[in-house]
Amino acid sequence: MSVTFSIIIPVYNAAKTLADTLESIAAQTYPHFEVICVNDGSTDRSAEILQKWNKANPKIDFTLINQENRGLGNARNRAIQASKNPWVAFIDADDIWLPNKLAEISSNLTKNQADVIYHSFTTFGGSRDRNRDIFPIHSIEDLLTKGNPLMPSAVVIRTGLLLEFPFSEDPTVHGAEDFDLWLRLLQADKKFKHLDKPLTKYRETGGMSTRILEHLKHVVNVISKYHELAWFDDSIYEKAIARKNWEVGRFYHKNGKFEEAKKFYNKAGLLTQNQKLIQLLAILKISR
C-alpha cells in the first residue's frame, strides 16, 4: 500500500513567494497526496494565487480554508484537523521542495518505524546559498545543547501524533511553535529519524533581522517553561540558553552586524575552540 501524505501550507501575506512553493508541490514525482492550505487572514493576493493554482491543477486534491488571522499554530492545527491521510508534510509558503521530496520520504518511511522524519536542506535568498547539514536527535538534551536541525518544511510527522500533540497557540511562543512541539514529542519518547538528503530549499529573507530578538525571547520562553516542569536540570538549561545566544550571534555575524554578533557571542559564555575562532572573526569584522 502506498504511503499517503497531507501537505499543509499555512499562508499569511505570502503573495511574493507562494506561487513558487505551489509549483514545487505540483512538480512532485510522487502522486499520493492532498494539499491543505489555510489562508490565515491574508490581505494581499495570496487567496487569488491559491485559487488560480487550484484551477490549473484539477487533479490535485486541494482544500482551502479561509479564516481571520489566528497565528501560525492555529493555522497548522486547523489544517491537521482537516487531514485525511496518515502522514503530514509541512511546507511554509516561501520554501520550495525538490521534485523527488515525497518519493524519497515515502521510500524511507517503508523502511523505518519512525514517528517523525526530517531531512537536510539548502538555503537560498540570503548572502549566499548554503547546505544545512543535520544530525541525529535522540533526546531533549540533544535538541537543547546541540542545536535544532529540524526545519518545518523538511519535516514529516504522523497525523495521529499531531492530533494528540497539537501546535501551541500561545502568543508568548509565537515563531517557536515547532521547537515547542519537538520538545514535547521527545519528552513522550517518540522516534525521530533523520535523512541526510537535501530535499527542501529554505528561503532566507532579511525580514528575520527585525524579529530575531523577539524570536529569541519566545524560544527562551519555551525552554524556561519546560525547565520549570523539571524536564531537564539547571546545567542543561544554562547550556541551552548559551546555545541560543550563540545562534543569535551567528545570525548577526552572517549578516555583517559584527557589534551585535560580539555582544551575543559574549553572552554565550564558554566557547569551544571552533567557536572562539568564529568569535575572533567577528572581532576582526570578517564574515564567515
Short mmCIF file of C-alpha atoms in Angstrom, two decimals:
data_model
loop_
_atom_site.label_atom_id
_atom_site.label_comp_id
_atom_site.label_asym_id
_atom_site.label_seq_id
_atom_site.Cartn_x
_atom_site.Cartn_y
_atom_site.Cartn_z
CA MET A 1 0.00 0.00 0.00
CA SER A 2 1.30 3.46 -0.91
CA VAL A 3 2.21 5.99 1.77
CA THR A 4 -0.17 8.94 1.55
CA PHE A 5 0.55 12.48 2.67
CA SER A 6 -1.38 15.59 3.66
CA ILE A 7 0.68 18.60 2.61
CA ILE A 8 -0.05 21.51 4.93
CA ILE A 9 0.67 25.11 3.97
CA PRO A 10 -0.14 27.97 6.36
CA VAL A 11 -0.39 31.17 4.34
CA TYR A 12 -0.21 34.75 5.55
CA ASN A 13 0.54 37.55 3.05
CA ALA A 14 2.82 35.32 1.00
CA ALA A 15 1.93 36.59 -2.48
CA LYS A 16 5.57 37.22 -3.44
CA THR A 17 6.68 33.63 -2.87
CA LEU A 18 3.58 31.45 -2.78
CA ALA A 19 3.45 30.57 -6.49
CA ASP A 20 6.96 29.07 -6.38
CA THR A 21 6.01 26.99 -3.34
CA LEU A 22 2.86 25.68 -5.00
CA GLU A 23 4.64 24.86 -8.26
CA SER A 24 7.21 22.80 -6.34
CA ILE A 25 4.30 20.72 -4.99
CA ALA A 26 2.74 20.28 -8.44
CA ALA A 27 6.15 19.09 -9.68
CA GLN A 28 6.35 16.18 -7.22
CA THR A 29 7.10 12.85 -8.88
CA TYR A 30 5.16 11.04 -6.13
CA PRO A 31 1.39 11.47 -6.67
CA HIS A 32 -0.21 10.19 -3.45
CA PHE A 33 -1.00 13.37 -1.54
CA GLU A 34 -3.59 16.02 -0.78
CA VAL A 35 -2.90 19.72 -0.23
CA ILE A 36 -4.49 21.73 2.60
CA CYS A 37 -3.88 25.47 2.65
CA VAL A 38 -5.02 27.71 5.48
CA ASN A 39 -5.24 31.33 4.40
CA ASP A 40 -4.70 32.94 7.79
CA GLY A 41 -6.27 36.34 7.17
CA SER A 42 -4.06 37.43 4.28
CA THR A 43 -4.68 40.93 2.95
CA ASP A 44 -2.59 40.59 -0.21
CA ARG A 45 -3.16 38.43 -3.31
CA SER A 46 -2.50 35.11 -1.57
CA ALA A 47 -6.11 33.87 -1.84
CA GLU A 48 -6.21 34.73 -5.53
CA ILE A 49 -2.95 32.86 -6.18
CA LEU A 50 -4.25 29.79 -4.33
CA GLN A 51 -7.50 29.74 -6.31
CA LYS A 52 -5.65 30.19 -9.62
CA TRP A 53 -3.29 27.32 -8.81
CA ASN A 54 -6.20 25.09 -7.83
CA LYS A 55 -7.88 25.67 -11.18
CA ALA A 56 -4.62 24.95 -13.01
CA ASN A 57 -4.15 21.65 -11.15
CA PRO A 58 -7.59 19.98 -11.06
CA LYS A 59 -6.15 16.50 -10.45
CA ILE A 60 -4.66 17.51 -7.11
CA ASP A 61 -6.92 17.01 -4.07
CA PHE A 62 -6.95 20.58 -2.75
CA THR A 63 -8.63 22.13 0.28
CA LEU A 64 -8.56 25.86 1.00
CA ILE A 65 -9.55 27.08 4.45
CA ASN A 66 -10.03 30.83 4.85
CA GLN A 67 -10.02 32.31 8.33
CA GLU A 68 -9.29 35.50 10.22
CA ASN A 69 -5.69 35.83 11.34
CA ARG A 70 -5.19 33.49 14.30
CA GLY A 71 -1.49 32.75 14.09
CA LEU A 72 0.76 30.01 12.79
CA GLY A 73 -0.05 27.42 15.46
CA ASN A 74 -3.78 27.74 14.91
CA ALA A 75 -3.45 27.64 11.11
CA ARG A 76 -1.44 24.41 11.24
CA ASN A 77 -3.80 22.83 13.77
CA ARG A 78 -6.82 23.71 11.63
CA ALA A 79 -5.23 22.01 8.62
CA ILE A 80 -4.22 18.94 10.63
CA GLN A 81 -7.81 18.53 11.79
CA ALA A 82 -8.92 18.50 8.13
CA SER A 83 -6.28 15.96 7.09
CA LYS A 84 -7.43 12.70 5.50
CA ASN A 85 -4.04 10.95 5.29
CA PRO A 86 -1.79 9.26 7.90
CA TRP A 87 1.27 11.45 7.34
CA VAL A 88 1.56 15.25 7.38
CA ALA A 89 4.25 17.01 5.38
CA PHE A 90 4.70 20.68 6.23
CA ILE A 91 5.84 23.37 3.85
CA ASP A 92 5.88 27.09 4.55
CA ALA A 93 4.65 29.47 1.87
CA ASP A 94 8.11 30.77 1.00
CA ASP A 95 10.02 27.48 0.77
CA ILE A 96 10.49 25.05 -2.12
CA TRP A 97 10.59 21.27 -2.35
CA LEU A 98 12.75 19.32 -4.77
CA PRO A 99 10.65 17.18 -7.18
CA ASN A 100 11.72 13.91 -5.52
CA LYS A 101 10.96 15.05 -1.96
CA LEU A 102 7.85 12.93 -1.30
CA ALA A 103 9.21 9.95 -3.26
CA GLU A 104 12.32 9.87 -1.05
CA ILE A 105 10.31 10.26 2.14
CA SER A 106 7.85 7.55 1.10
CA SER A 107 10.68 5.12 0.39
CA ASN A 108 12.29 5.89 3.73
CA LEU A 109 9.06 5.51 5.69
CA THR A 110 8.52 1.99 4.37
CA LYS A 111 11.94 1.03 5.78
CA ASN A 112 11.74 2.71 9.19
CA GLN A 113 9.24 2.79 12.05
CA ALA A 114 9.64 6.49 12.74
CA ASP A 115 7.16 8.94 14.22
CA VAL A 116 8.98 12.00 12.86
CA ILE A 117 11.26 12.08 9.85
CA TYR A 118 13.38 15.11 8.98
CA HIS A 119 15.96 15.75 6.31
CA SER A 120 18.71 18.17 5.38
CA PHE A 121 18.08 21.25 3.27
CA THR A 122 19.74 24.11 1.42
CA THR A 123 19.20 27.81 1.99
CA PHE A 124 18.78 30.46 -0.68
CA GLY A 125 17.89 34.12 -0.92
CA GLY A 126 20.48 35.29 1.63
CA SER A 127 24.03 36.48 1.13
CA ARG A 128 24.90 33.07 -0.31
CA ASP A 129 23.35 29.64 -0.71
CA ARG A 130 24.34 27.14 1.97
CA ASN A 131 23.95 23.43 2.62
CA ARG A 132 22.48 22.87 6.07
CA ASP A 133 23.70 19.58 7.46
CA ILE A 134 21.60 17.75 10.01
CA PHE A 135 22.37 15.26 12.76
CA PRO A 136 20.50 12.67 14.83
CA ILE A 137 18.32 13.86 17.70
CA HIS A 138 17.55 11.28 20.37
CA SER A 139 16.74 13.35 23.45
CA ILE A 140 15.70 16.73 24.78
CA GLU A 141 19.31 17.33 25.79
CA ASP A 142 20.43 16.81 22.18
CA LEU A 143 17.90 19.34 20.88
CA LEU A 144 18.73 21.93 23.54
CA THR A 145 22.51 21.72 23.54
CA LYS A 146 23.48 20.61 20.02
CA GLY A 147 21.09 22.89 18.14
CA ASN A 148 17.81 22.39 16.31
CA PRO A 149 18.27 20.57 12.97
CA LEU A 150 14.52 20.36 12.29
CA MET A 151 13.06 22.92 9.90
CA PRO A 152 9.28 22.56 9.40
CA SER A 153 9.40 22.43 5.60
CA ALA A 154 11.80 19.49 5.96
CA VAL A 155 9.70 17.51 8.47
CA VAL A 156 7.04 14.78 8.08
CA ILE A 157 5.03 13.56 11.10
CA ARG A 158 2.31 11.03 11.78
CA THR A 159 -1.09 12.75 11.62
CA GLY A 160 -2.36 10.95 14.71
CA LEU A 161 0.58 12.24 16.68
CA LEU A 162 -0.18 15.82 15.66
CA LEU A 163 -3.78 15.41 16.76
CA GLU A 164 -2.53 14.16 20.13
CA PHE A 165 0.16 16.86 20.38
CA PRO A 166 -1.19 19.97 18.63
CA PHE A 167 0.92 23.05 17.99
CA SER A 168 0.89 25.64 20.76
CA GLU A 169 -1.30 28.66 20.10
CA ASP A 170 0.21 30.63 22.99
CA PRO A 171 1.33 34.06 21.67
CA THR A 172 4.33 34.03 24.03
CA VAL A 173 5.89 31.25 21.92
CA HIS A 174 4.88 32.63 18.51
CA GLY A 175 7.51 31.66 15.96
CA ALA A 176 8.81 28.89 18.24
CA GLU A 177 5.76 26.62 17.97
CA ASP A 178 7.73 23.96 16.12
CA PHE A 179 10.57 23.97 18.69
CA ASP A 180 7.96 23.61 21.43
CA LEU A 181 6.42 20.62 19.63
CA TRP A 182 9.76 18.83 19.10
CA LEU A 183 10.46 19.07 22.83
CA ARG A 184 7.07 17.64 23.77
CA LEU A 185 7.46 14.76 21.32
CA LEU A 186 10.91 13.92 22.65
CA GLN A 187 9.58 14.02 26.21
CA ALA A 188 6.96 11.49 25.09
CA ASP A 189 9.74 9.21 23.71
CA LYS A 190 8.65 9.50 20.08
CA LYS A 191 11.10 8.24 17.47
CA PHE A 192 12.89 10.83 15.33
CA LYS A 193 14.61 9.65 12.14
CA HIS A 194 16.93 11.84 10.08
CA LEU A 195 17.52 11.53 6.34
CA ASP A 196 20.74 13.10 5.11
CA LYS A 197 19.40 14.24 1.74
CA PRO A 198 18.70 17.92 0.91
CA LEU A 199 15.11 17.79 -0.32
CA THR A 200 13.94 21.31 0.60
CA LYS A 201 15.14 24.81 -0.24
CA TYR A 202 14.67 27.17 2.70
CA ARG A 203 14.29 30.83 1.80
CA GLU A 204 16.34 33.23 3.90
CA THR A 205 14.98 36.77 3.95
CA GLY A 206 16.08 40.00 5.57
CA GLY A 207 12.81 40.19 7.48
CA MET A 208 14.07 37.95 10.28
CA SER A 209 16.68 40.57 11.22
CA THR A 210 13.92 42.75 12.62
CA ARG A 211 12.38 39.84 14.55
CA ILE A 212 15.42 37.95 15.78
CA LEU A 213 15.31 39.34 19.33
CA GLU A 214 11.58 38.66 19.66
CA HIS A 215 12.21 35.14 18.36
CA LEU A 216 14.97 34.62 20.92
CA LYS A 217 12.63 35.78 23.68
CA HIS A 218 9.95 33.29 22.61
CA VAL A 219 12.46 30.42 22.34
CA VAL A 220 13.68 31.21 25.84
CA ASN A 221 10.04 31.19 27.00
CA VAL A 222 9.73 27.63 25.69
CA ILE A 223 12.96 26.46 27.30
CA SER A 224 12.06 28.09 30.62
CA LYS A 225 8.58 26.55 30.63
CA TYR A 226 9.90 23.00 30.46
CA HIS A 227 12.79 23.72 32.82
CA GLU A 228 10.20 24.76 35.40
CA LEU A 229 8.47 21.42 34.83
CA ALA A 230 11.79 19.71 35.65
CA TRP A 231 12.14 18.08 32.23
CA PHE A 232 15.87 18.84 32.46
CA ASP A 233 18.28 20.13 35.06
CA ASP A 234 19.92 23.53 35.58
CA SER A 235 23.07 22.52 33.74
CA ILE A 236 21.19 21.69 30.54
CA TYR A 237 19.10 24.85 30.92
CA GLU A 238 22.23 27.01 31.10
CA LYS A 239 23.76 25.24 28.09
CA ALA A 240 20.53 25.71 26.15
CA ILE A 241 20.38 29.46 26.82
CA ALA A 242 24.06 29.79 25.92
CA ARG A 243 23.42 27.89 22.69
CA LYS A 244 20.55 30.19 21.70
CA ASN A 245 22.64 33.31 22.38
CA TRP A 246 25.38 31.81 20.24
CA GLU A 247 22.91 31.19 17.40
CA VAL A 248 21.75 34.81 17.50
CA GLY A 249 25.39 35.88 17.41
CA ARG A 250 25.93 33.71 14.33
CA PHE A 251 22.86 35.24 12.69
CA TYR A 252 24.24 38.75 13.16
CA HIS A 253 27.72 37.64 12.11
CA LYS A 254 26.47 36.15 8.83
CA ASN A 255 24.62 39.38 8.11
CA GLY A 256 27.69 41.55 8.72
CA LYS A 257 26.45 43.05 12.01
CA PHE A 258 29.68 42.49 13.90
CA GLU A 259 29.00 44.53 17.04
CA GLU A 260 25.71 42.73 17.65
CA ALA A 261 27.46 39.43 16.94
CA LYS A 262 30.17 40.10 19.53
CA LYS A 263 27.52 41.02 22.11
CA PHE A 264 25.71 37.68 21.78
CA TYR A 265 28.90 35.65 21.46
CA ASN A 266 29.93 37.13 24.81
CA LYS A 267 26.54 36.27 26.30
CA ALA A 268 27.05 32.68 25.20
CA GLY A 269 29.97 32.41 27.62
CA LEU A 270 32.25 29.37 27.46
CA LEU A 271 33.21 28.51 23.90
CA THR A 272 34.73 25.60 22.01
CA GLN A 273 37.94 26.20 20.08
CA ASN A 274 35.98 26.50 16.84
CA GLN A 275 33.56 28.97 18.43
CA LYS A 276 36.47 31.04 19.75
CA LEU A 277 37.81 31.26 16.19
CA ILE A 278 34.42 32.39 14.88
CA GLN A 279 34.20 34.97 17.68
CA LEU A 280 37.64 36.28 16.71
CA LEU A 281 36.47 36.70 13.12
CA ALA A 282 33.59 38.85 14.37
CA ILE A 283 36.01 40.97 16.42
CA LEU A 284 38.11 41.44 13.26
CA LYS A 285 34.91 42.17 11.32
CA ILE A 286 35.37 39.21 8.97
CA SER A 287 32.26 37.39 7.78
CA ARG A 288 32.10 33.63 7.89
#
